[in-house]
XYZ file of C-alpha atoms in Angstrom:
653
model
C 31.970 -58.262 -4.544
C 29.979 -55.237 -5.586
C 30.893 -52.271 -7.799
C 29.942 -48.877 -6.391
C 30.347 -45.403 -7.970
C 32.593 -43.147 -5.857
C 30.094 -40.271 -6.177
C 27.022 -42.281 -5.090
C 25.363 -42.037 -1.669
C 26.149 -45.690 -1.023
C 29.882 -45.027 -1.346
C 29.595 -41.989 0.973
C 27.786 -44.166 3.538
C 30.583 -46.737 3.324
C 33.282 -44.035 3.850
C 31.264 -42.145 6.496
C 33.242 -43.767 9.378
C 36.915 -43.604 10.132
C 38.647 -44.886 6.980
C 42.210 -46.178 7.079
C 44.423 -48.077 4.661
C 45.007 -51.732 5.434
C 47.939 -54.032 4.564
C 46.301 -57.158 3.135
C 48.066 -60.485 2.613
C 46.530 -63.649 1.321
C 49.231 -65.897 2.846
C 50.766 -65.904 6.330
C 50.368 -62.736 8.418
C 53.324 -61.248 10.162
C 53.625 -60.974 13.924
C 51.874 -58.085 15.624
C 55.238 -56.948 17.018
C 56.430 -56.055 13.516
C 53.375 -53.833 13.070
C 54.862 -51.429 15.593
C 57.277 -50.264 12.953
C 54.320 -49.274 10.743
C 53.433 -46.542 13.258
C 57.004 -45.293 13.539
C 56.802 -41.520 13.787
C 58.687 -39.566 11.212
C 61.601 -37.609 12.542
C 61.763 -33.984 11.569
C 65.511 -34.328 11.330
C 66.760 -34.704 7.740
C 69.483 -37.122 8.868
C 67.145 -40.116 9.065
C 65.880 -43.041 6.972
C 62.136 -43.516 7.067
C 62.346 -46.922 5.494
C 64.682 -48.381 8.117
C 63.536 -46.060 10.988
C 66.964 -44.951 12.156
C 68.674 -41.580 12.780
C 72.297 -40.815 11.722
C 74.948 -38.707 13.350
C 76.266 -37.105 10.179
C 75.732 -37.154 6.392
C 78.627 -39.485 5.748
C 77.033 -42.320 7.758
C 73.693 -41.600 6.008
C 75.297 -42.043 2.593
C 76.984 -45.293 3.624
C 73.654 -46.594 4.895
C 71.977 -46.055 1.524
C 74.515 -48.436 0.005
C 73.654 -51.348 2.345
C 71.581 -54.388 1.319
C 69.488 -53.883 4.465
C 68.325 -50.501 3.145
C 67.622 -51.859 -0.287
C 65.581 -54.750 1.177
C 63.451 -52.350 3.274
C 63.015 -50.121 0.230
C 61.572 -53.037 -1.773
C 59.397 -53.993 1.200
C 57.863 -50.486 1.277
C 57.140 -50.670 -2.474
C 55.149 -53.855 -1.719
C 53.364 -52.088 1.211
C 55.050 -54.400 3.758
C 56.645 -53.683 7.053
C 60.349 -53.068 7.310
C 62.639 -55.223 9.443
C 65.433 -54.370 11.760
C 69.149 -54.881 11.016
C 69.352 -57.899 13.358
C 66.498 -59.628 11.631
C 68.083 -58.912 8.270
C 71.376 -60.420 9.412
C 69.605 -63.528 10.718
C 67.820 -64.034 7.409
C 70.984 -63.561 5.416
C 72.918 -65.872 7.782
C 70.286 -68.629 7.440
C 70.130 -68.122 3.654
C 66.435 -67.155 3.946
C 66.902 -64.410 1.345
C 67.541 -65.670 -2.069
C 67.930 -62.095 -3.374
C 67.481 -58.570 -2.155
C 64.214 -58.264 -4.096
C 61.951 -57.744 -1.136
C 60.023 -60.983 -1.594
C 60.620 -64.169 0.314
C 59.406 -66.466 -2.419
C 58.866 -65.755 -6.070
C 55.803 -68.007 -6.426
C 53.897 -66.429 -3.529
C 51.050 -64.327 -4.793
C 49.566 -62.031 -2.169
C 46.771 -59.472 -2.316
C 49.402 -56.722 -2.160
C 50.997 -58.065 -5.320
C 47.727 -57.710 -7.238
C 47.015 -54.315 -5.731
C 50.437 -52.970 -6.734
C 50.181 -54.518 -10.213
C 46.729 -52.941 -10.773
C 47.674 -49.620 -9.125
C 44.930 -49.881 -6.496
C 44.684 -49.304 -2.742
C 42.491 -51.180 -0.230
C 40.579 -49.228 2.449
C 38.603 -50.344 5.463
C 36.059 -48.496 7.573
C 34.699 -49.000 11.063
C 32.090 -51.506 9.784
C 34.922 -53.854 8.591
C 33.872 -53.226 5.031
C 36.722 -53.257 2.515
C 36.705 -51.395 -0.789
C 39.396 -50.958 -3.415
C 39.925 -48.005 -5.688
C 42.714 -46.680 -7.797
C 45.572 -45.173 -5.727
C 46.189 -42.281 -8.127
C 42.849 -40.707 -7.098
C 44.025 -40.233 -3.506
C 47.811 -40.079 -3.565
C 50.540 -38.914 -5.846
C 53.407 -41.214 -6.730
C 55.786 -39.432 -4.335
C 53.313 -39.109 -1.489
C 53.265 -41.515 1.446
C 50.078 -43.247 2.508
C 48.575 -41.720 5.644
C 45.094 -41.772 7.149
C 44.817 -37.944 7.478
C 45.657 -37.332 3.820
C 43.389 -40.223 2.820
C 40.312 -38.805 4.523
C 40.879 -35.301 3.197
C 41.429 -36.507 -0.343
C 38.302 -38.708 -0.199
C 36.272 -35.711 0.833
C 37.797 -33.378 -1.777
C 37.494 -35.777 -4.753
C 34.295 -37.639 -4.030
C 32.152 -35.400 -1.793
C 32.817 -31.673 -1.968
C 34.170 -31.346 -5.488
C 32.862 -33.958 -7.972
C 34.420 -32.364 -11.049
C 37.255 -34.200 -12.844
C 39.144 -33.349 -16.038
C 40.516 -36.061 -18.315
C 42.912 -35.311 -21.233
C 44.302 -37.909 -23.651
C 46.841 -37.177 -26.378
C 48.676 -39.646 -28.618
C 49.338 -40.517 -32.287
C 47.834 -37.192 -33.466
C 44.563 -37.959 -31.644
C 43.306 -35.678 -28.880
C 40.317 -36.266 -26.604
C 39.368 -34.333 -23.509
C 36.358 -33.909 -21.248
C 35.326 -32.297 -18.028
C 32.983 -34.454 -15.908
C 30.705 -33.164 -13.182
C 28.628 -35.651 -11.098
C 29.235 -38.348 -13.730
C 28.055 -36.203 -16.702
C 30.363 -34.593 -19.282
C 29.787 -30.836 -19.287
C 32.584 -30.150 -21.789
C 34.215 -32.476 -24.348
C 36.228 -32.197 -27.546
C 38.015 -34.619 -29.905
C 40.000 -34.145 -33.129
C 42.714 -35.838 -35.128
C 45.722 -34.528 -37.099
C 47.895 -36.591 -39.405
C 51.233 -36.500 -37.605
C 52.370 -40.132 -37.447
C 54.287 -41.629 -40.352
C 52.298 -44.477 -41.894
C 54.029 -47.878 -41.720
C 57.056 -46.674 -39.716
C 55.333 -44.925 -36.784
C 56.763 -42.066 -34.753
C 56.230 -38.352 -35.127
C 57.802 -36.269 -37.887
C 59.687 -34.106 -35.375
C 61.424 -37.198 -33.956
C 62.439 -38.248 -37.453
C 63.780 -34.798 -38.202
C 65.735 -34.773 -34.897
C 67.456 -38.030 -35.836
C 68.274 -36.990 -39.388
C 69.958 -33.750 -38.333
C 70.283 -31.349 -41.249
C 69.178 -33.798 -43.967
C 65.465 -33.644 -43.262
C 63.007 -35.295 -45.646
C 61.361 -32.871 -48.057
C 58.470 -34.978 -49.279
C 54.866 -33.747 -49.413
C 53.872 -36.109 -46.605
C 56.719 -34.871 -44.369
C 55.791 -31.203 -44.845
C 52.076 -32.070 -44.223
C 53.014 -33.816 -40.956
C 55.146 -30.864 -39.809
C 52.257 -28.447 -40.471
C 49.784 -30.777 -38.673
C 52.124 -30.957 -35.638
C 51.964 -27.150 -35.343
C 48.210 -27.080 -35.806
C 47.825 -29.862 -33.219
C 49.659 -27.747 -30.621
C 47.504 -24.719 -31.496
C 44.276 -26.702 -31.264
C 45.183 -28.236 -27.888
C 46.282 -24.848 -26.573
C 43.069 -23.123 -27.620
C 40.917 -25.871 -26.103
C 42.831 -25.891 -22.745
C 42.721 -22.082 -22.625
C 38.945 -22.005 -23.159
C 38.491 -24.691 -20.505
C 40.877 -22.984 -18.103
C 38.280 -21.968 -15.526
C 36.655 -25.428 -15.477
C 40.039 -27.136 -15.256
C 41.122 -25.010 -12.278
C 37.817 -25.824 -10.537
C 38.382 -29.552 -11.029
C 39.590 -31.623 -8.064
C 41.611 -34.011 -10.312
C 43.326 -33.487 -13.714
C 43.946 -36.945 -15.177
C 45.969 -37.126 -18.377
C 47.606 -39.570 -20.752
C 50.390 -38.205 -22.987
C 52.470 -41.015 -24.470
C 55.918 -40.155 -25.708
C 58.148 -37.064 -25.279
C 56.471 -35.113 -28.108
C 52.978 -35.433 -26.589
C 54.317 -34.469 -23.153
C 55.953 -31.387 -24.566
C 52.574 -30.324 -26.058
C 51.093 -30.276 -22.495
C 54.123 -29.307 -20.411
C 56.593 -27.719 -22.842
C 57.210 -24.185 -23.980
C 57.673 -20.831 -22.190
C 54.087 -20.890 -20.877
C 53.065 -24.552 -20.524
C 49.406 -25.533 -20.679
C 49.705 -27.602 -17.477
C 51.991 -27.192 -14.470
C 54.006 -30.312 -13.637
C 54.035 -29.339 -9.919
C 50.248 -29.169 -9.709
C 49.090 -31.498 -6.992
C 45.888 -32.215 -8.945
C 47.780 -33.896 -11.817
C 47.413 -37.681 -12.160
C 48.361 -40.187 -14.867
C 46.004 -42.942 -15.995
C 47.142 -46.120 -14.162
C 46.114 -48.592 -16.834
C 46.527 -49.040 -20.578
C 44.137 -47.177 -22.885
C 43.116 -47.326 -26.485
C 43.045 -44.588 -29.123
C 42.071 -41.191 -27.733
C 38.352 -40.839 -28.445
C 35.397 -39.569 -26.496
C 34.137 -43.118 -25.858
C 37.553 -44.031 -24.483
C 37.561 -40.990 -22.204
C 34.178 -42.010 -20.841
C 35.445 -45.591 -20.349
C 38.465 -44.296 -18.410
C 36.196 -42.126 -16.278
C 33.903 -45.050 -15.519
C 36.793 -47.275 -14.495
C 38.371 -44.640 -12.256
C 35.112 -43.673 -10.602
C 34.173 -47.276 -9.735
C 35.155 -48.851 -6.441
C 34.916 -52.608 -5.633
C 33.127 -53.211 -2.304
C 33.668 -56.316 -0.157
C 31.729 -57.283 2.970
C 34.857 -58.325 4.863
C 38.588 -58.717 4.579
C 38.337 -62.518 4.206
C 36.018 -62.238 1.200
C 38.346 -59.766 -0.483
C 41.291 -62.160 0.097
C 39.336 -65.091 -1.268
C 38.237 -63.258 -4.417
C 41.798 -62.182 -5.216
C 43.305 -65.518 -4.369
C 41.165 -67.131 -7.103
C 42.674 -64.779 -9.662
C 45.891 -65.619 -11.481
C 49.005 -63.649 -10.805
C 49.669 -60.843 -13.237
C 53.071 -62.278 -14.177
C 51.554 -65.671 -15.167
C 48.789 -63.911 -17.118
C 51.345 -61.827 -18.989
C 53.378 -64.913 -19.827
C 50.356 -66.871 -21.000
C 48.842 -64.020 -22.918
C 51.935 -63.414 -25.010
C 50.934 -63.496 -28.662
C 53.076 -65.710 -30.921
C 54.698 -63.554 -33.556
C 53.922 -64.266 -37.170
C 57.641 -64.068 -38.101
C 59.359 -67.470 -38.346
C 63.048 -67.746 -37.397
C 64.501 -69.826 -40.210
C 67.837 -70.177 -38.407
C 66.285 -72.406 -35.707
C 65.207 -75.952 -36.407
C 61.565 -76.655 -36.097
C 60.514 -78.556 -32.989
C 59.121 -82.007 -33.590
C 55.900 -82.586 -31.718
C 54.704 -86.146 -31.323
C 50.969 -86.374 -31.768
C 48.890 -89.541 -31.083
C 47.421 -91.325 -34.055
C 43.599 -91.496 -34.320
C 43.590 -95.382 -34.269
C 46.805 -96.801 -32.812
C 48.054 -99.935 -34.478
C 48.528 -103.009 -32.294
C 50.771 -105.941 -33.069
C 48.457 -108.449 -31.203
C 47.090 -111.583 -32.808
C 43.584 -110.193 -32.574
C 44.301 -107.763 -35.398
C 44.809 -110.492 -37.990
C 41.138 -111.567 -38.268
C 40.078 -107.983 -38.745
C 42.442 -107.601 -41.653
C 41.183 -110.836 -43.177
C 37.565 -109.596 -43.005
C 38.513 -106.406 -44.768
C 40.207 -108.275 -47.574
C 37.118 -110.456 -48.010
C 34.862 -107.452 -48.299
C 37.073 -105.935 -50.939
C 36.985 -109.155 -52.983
C 33.184 -109.337 -52.814
C 32.915 -105.686 -53.886
C 35.057 -106.394 -56.951
C 32.705 -109.270 -58.051
C 29.503 -107.172 -57.945
C 27.901 -106.649 -61.405
C 25.856 -103.489 -62.110
C 22.528 -103.904 -63.962
C 20.254 -101.247 -65.655
C 16.531 -101.385 -66.728
C 14.425 -99.099 -68.985
C 10.971 -98.028 -67.705
C 8.267 -95.925 -69.299
C 6.405 -93.188 -67.345
C 3.025 -91.885 -68.493
C 1.497 -88.498 -67.594
C -2.065 -89.373 -68.554
C -3.341 -89.565 -64.971
C -2.170 -86.014 -64.049
C -4.995 -83.695 -62.859
C -5.273 -79.990 -62.327
C -4.447 -78.773 -58.864
C -7.561 -78.201 -56.763
C -8.083 -74.702 -55.441
C -9.039 -74.673 -51.722
C -10.494 -71.096 -51.855
C -14.209 -70.483 -52.522
C -15.415 -67.703 -54.883
C -16.681 -65.717 -51.846
C -13.298 -65.931 -50.170
C -11.635 -64.925 -53.376
C -13.809 -61.773 -53.674
C -12.891 -60.557 -50.194
C -10.605 -57.510 -50.358
C -7.229 -57.830 -48.838
C -6.617 -55.952 -45.595
C -4.603 -52.822 -46.029
C -1.605 -52.429 -43.767
C -2.186 -50.173 -40.812
C -0.567 -46.777 -40.890
C 1.688 -45.701 -38.092
C 0.826 -42.807 -35.822
C 3.567 -40.619 -37.232
C 2.364 -41.257 -40.752
C -1.262 -40.415 -39.759
C -0.139 -37.212 -38.052
C 1.906 -36.251 -41.100
C -1.060 -36.799 -43.424
C -3.335 -34.750 -41.104
C -0.795 -31.949 -41.096
C -0.555 -32.000 -44.906
C -4.354 -31.875 -45.127
C -4.509 -28.830 -42.831
C -1.877 -27.020 -44.867
C -3.790 -27.754 -48.055
C -6.987 -26.472 -46.520
C -5.254 -23.226 -45.420
C -3.846 -22.672 -48.918
C -7.335 -23.094 -50.429
C -8.849 -20.631 -47.886
C -6.194 -18.030 -48.606
C -6.465 -18.557 -52.398
C -10.230 -17.935 -52.228
C -9.895 -15.101 -49.725
C -12.374 -16.576 -47.260
C -11.729 -14.434 -44.184
C -14.533 -15.876 -42.025
C -13.209 -19.409 -42.409
C -9.684 -18.256 -41.562
C -10.938 -16.474 -38.428
C -12.808 -19.603 -37.385
C -9.627 -21.761 -37.696
C -7.472 -19.337 -35.765
C -9.996 -19.034 -32.945
C -10.232 -22.886 -32.756
C -6.472 -23.110 -32.475
C -6.311 -20.496 -29.687
C -9.197 -22.236 -27.754
C -7.566 -25.696 -27.865
C -4.539 -24.509 -25.852
C -4.151 -23.448 -22.246
C -5.094 -19.905 -21.442
C -1.609 -18.915 -20.333
C 0.117 -20.271 -23.425
C -2.623 -19.471 -26.009
C -0.801 -16.390 -27.237
C 2.390 -18.256 -28.155
C 0.479 -21.199 -29.708
C -1.643 -18.804 -31.722
C 1.480 -16.964 -32.990
C 3.051 -20.230 -34.015
C -0.080 -21.203 -35.968
C -0.289 -17.757 -37.745
C 3.456 -17.922 -38.651
C 3.421 -21.569 -39.779
C 4.897 -22.614 -43.139
C 2.204 -24.077 -45.383
C 3.809 -24.913 -48.747
C 6.965 -26.236 -50.348
C 8.413 -22.768 -50.914
C 8.386 -22.033 -47.176
C 5.648 -19.426 -47.549
C 3.675 -18.411 -44.457
C 0.041 -17.377 -44.296
C 1.085 -13.718 -44.802
C 3.095 -14.626 -47.912
C 0.237 -16.473 -49.588
C -2.290 -13.719 -48.708
C 0.063 -11.046 -50.177
C 0.630 -13.119 -53.365
C -3.115 -13.523 -53.870
C -3.657 -9.743 -53.159
C -6.178 -10.081 -50.338
C -5.727 -6.815 -48.360
C -8.331 -7.695 -45.691
C -6.631 -11.008 -44.836
C -3.196 -9.307 -44.732
C -4.601 -6.780 -42.224
C -6.210 -9.476 -40.145
C -3.004 -11.534 -39.989
C -0.877 -8.535 -39.053
C -3.293 -7.702 -36.203
C -2.872 -11.328 -34.960
C 0.960 -11.069 -34.750
C 1.814 -12.405 -38.187
C 5.511 -11.586 -38.570
C 6.292 -9.687 -41.858
C 10.068 -10.261 -41.284
C 9.863 -14.021 -42.092
C 11.378 -15.031 -45.423
C 10.470 -17.841 -47.778
C 12.735 -20.220 -49.683
C 13.692 -17.425 -52.130
C 14.678 -15.101 -49.237
C 11.636 -12.866 -49.904
C 9.425 -11.199 -47.288
C 5.686 -10.593 -47.650
C 6.484 -7.061 -49.020
C 9.036 -8.139 -51.615
C 7.223 -11.319 -52.826
C 4.221 -9.401 -54.196
C 3.977 -6.827 -57.005
C 0.590 -5.427 -55.885
C 0.748 -1.690 -55.088
C -2.325 -1.998 -52.819
C -0.620 -4.611 -50.609
C 2.602 -2.632 -50.479
C 0.824 0.630 -49.642
C -1.150 -1.145 -46.930
C 2.095 -2.570 -45.430
C 3.635 0.877 -45.476
C 0.583 2.428 -43.684
C 0.653 -0.395 -41.129
C 4.318 0.339 -40.457
C 3.509 4.014 -39.930
C 0.673 3.221 -37.561
C 2.685 0.591 -35.564
C 6.309 1.723 -35.719
C 7.505 -0.396 -32.696
C 5.690 -3.682 -33.360
C 8.169 -5.209 -35.829
C 11.633 -4.593 -37.285
C 10.454 -3.118 -40.640
C 14.060 -2.725 -41.936
C 14.378 -6.549 -41.719
C 10.940 -6.858 -43.433
C 12.174 -4.587 -46.310
C 9.196 -2.231 -45.735
C 10.129 1.456 -46.290
C 8.997 3.440 -43.299
C 9.842 6.931 -44.662
C 7.051 6.894 -47.360
C 5.433 10.260 -48.166
C 1.799 11.378 -48.536
C 0.259 12.333 -51.910
C 0.619 16.074 -51.217
C 4.259 15.709 -50.271
C 4.849 13.619 -53.350
C 3.336 16.368 -55.654
C 5.370 19.073 -53.958
C 8.522 16.976 -54.325
C 7.883 16.481 -57.977
C 7.327 20.235 -58.509
C 10.621 21.014 -56.794
C 12.362 18.412 -58.955
C 10.895 19.906 -62.144
C 12.030 23.423 -61.114
C 15.534 22.369 -60.349
C 15.699 20.435 -63.588
C 14.634 23.581 -65.601
C 17.278 25.679 -63.854
C 19.930 23.095 -64.665
C 18.882 23.042 -68.281
C 19.142 26.896 -68.495
C 22.661 26.823 -67.031
C 23.723 24.114 -69.511
C 22.236 26.099 -72.401
C 24.221 29.222 -71.439
C 27.428 27.191 -71.126
C 26.853 25.592 -74.532
C 26.250 29.028 -76.147
C 29.409 30.432 -74.640
C 31.366 27.426 -75.811
C 29.880 27.705 -79.262
C 30.886 31.397 -79.542
C 34.408 30.532 -78.405
C 34.690 27.867 -81.098
C 33.438 30.312 -83.710
C 36.028 32.892 -82.642
C 38.796 30.258 -82.823
C 37.801 29.249 -86.357
C 37.546 32.823 -87.536
C 40.947 33.715 -86.047
C 42.640 30.638 -87.627
C 41.328 31.637 -91.063
C 43.171 35.014 -90.839
C 46.650 35.447 -92.266
C 49.571 36.365 -89.980
C 49.442 39.952 -91.107
C 45.713 40.185 -90.299
C 46.298 38.524 -86.987
C 48.972 41.129 -86.078
C 46.676 43.940 -87.149
C 43.764 42.501 -85.157
C 45.907 42.169 -82.098
C 47.124 45.787 -82.432
C 43.577 46.986 -82.949
C 42.390 45.129 -79.809
C 45.323 46.492 -77.779
C 44.282 49.994 -78.770
C 40.577 49.394 -78.034
C 41.117 47.651 -74.719
C 43.689 49.887 -73.092
C 41.422 50.460 -70.181
C 40.228 46.782 -69.900
C 41.646 43.255 -70.303
C 43.629 42.444 -73.418
C 42.839 39.304 -75.384
C 45.827 37.496 -76.858
C 45.781 34.276 -78.878
C 48.390 31.870 -80.199
C 49.185 32.487 -83.848
C 49.006 28.756 -84.595
C 46.306 27.104 -82.379
C 44.398 30.299 -81.427
C 44.648 29.431 -77.696
C 43.952 32.311 -75.293
C 47.327 33.424 -73.805
C 46.069 36.444 -71.892
C 48.010 36.792 -68.627
C 50.750 34.365 -69.804
C 54.301 34.970 -71.052
C 54.150 34.005 -74.750
C 56.895 32.650 -77.010
C 57.693 35.353 -79.511
C 59.321 34.822 -82.908
C 59.468 37.261 -85.804
C 56.859 39.407 -84.137
C 54.489 36.399 -83.730
C 53.218 35.152 -80.306
C 52.790 31.426 -79.465
C 51.430 29.607 -76.399
C 54.141 26.872 -76.452
C 57.439 25.963 -78.058
C 55.726 23.221 -80.050
C 53.402 25.752 -81.727
C 56.464 27.872 -82.565
C 58.280 24.908 -84.177
C 55.165 23.974 -86.102
C 54.766 27.546 -87.419
C 58.378 27.622 -88.509
C 57.933 24.363 -90.427
C 54.822 25.815 -92.153
C 56.518 29.147 -93.000
C 60.255 28.480 -93.539
C 62.609 31.405 -94.089
C 63.766 31.944 -97.676
C 67.247 33.374 -97.907
C 68.002 35.377 -101.070
């Protein structure tokens, strides 16, 4: 037996000939006459039974036929991929009591290759070279589809040759895992977990709420699980929608959704994520573990692996050595830890390690043992005192000579990575020293060496990487260090050699913002003016709209002039305000009689112009307003009138 990947060239060479499904049996083979029924052509008429190969006159006779044991027997035979029998053969078997039950199997203990294939969900195929290979049936046929050579060949080409893209989705217990495989490699994959299963009791929170009716649990854990169920649906929906194009291109969509809740996540709702009627949908035909990415890859590897046999006999021999699935399931049953106290414990007789014999030969042996015990009891224990001297002890001789002792110990060898790291640190330290001293010639020499060491086509990129390299703990580049040390010539040389002024150090500072030198900043501004398209100077925090000295002086003159004009205007306003305050104070000091006289005088003087009126209490200007008049006095508001009356009450004689 040999395992072959269904996408490999070897598998395509195996399936290159005419492939057809074979009915394999490990026991007795049926007569060739019965194989004629395997090729029975399907009638297009709906009044027919494809399991028993008969046609009916009307629907009533068809319904009665479905109730017969003969039909049930042939139905079970088809599930075991065996040939159907005629009604006469069925009557003969039932008359001779050859059928113990209408189960479709002649003997319960008979284990055929078909039994293992059906139990494992596989199908056996054979090509023109008599090579037999087995693969999972779900890859080629749906549960409701019937096995046929035409569909078989087309599905093999679609799934394994033309379109090698499969989608696998697994959902259960709040765990989701999905991946899209193309030619054996995952091009898309995603896993996540939400707390939706009740600890200790199992089951989803929605199922618990459905059983409880209106009295739903209101604990913190229950509300958290309800929220996580909604978020799980949203997560799965967003993932499937983003993968929609890749899923539609896949030749197979294999899923595992255990339980009604998980199936509603994929197939429920007004607009379900997956269509149940999609012919690409397949379920995983074997048990799986928790939904993780490793489990998805394991499922993909199992489904995409086919077992190859040289001949039909070798396939039969290999499967005949295996145990039947029913026996394995019975033997592999785990004994439960719970003990049923109602049942009495079974007594198991176990053999003794040395069985006792009632022969005469055993008596001498017993006598010998008794004699040994008597002798042991008569033994007397004796003790003696001895003195031990340490006078002959000598110092331990040293095997090493003085020359050997003076030899220095060998230092452990350094690894290549450690050596490279130390060399890189030494280079960085050397660059920092050169920039600190401002040695431009040494810096030019290093940059030219770096550009000459690389290939001519890639020298530009390698040189740029060297110029923009980080050389200290604060993530400062060569340009940062040169700007901090105020070396204008080095800054200019680095900018000409594509040193990027937009790079930031650990403190998020560029070469312009990290220095306080005006010379460096002015030089960077002039460089930005001369080379406006070389770098993004907004990102480098370099102001590009800087002015010349003449423009700066003119701008300062204009600012001084505007400042003087503003000061003049403010001075005039303050003078006017001051005069108004003086007028108010002078008017308030007058008596009511003087106020009336002044008002009359002003009315006479200003007959041709505007008349100035003021409130008799607060001296507010009421020109153009309708005043409140009382006893010949004018007021701006009723409050002033009331206050004036309180100050000057009427005296009745």
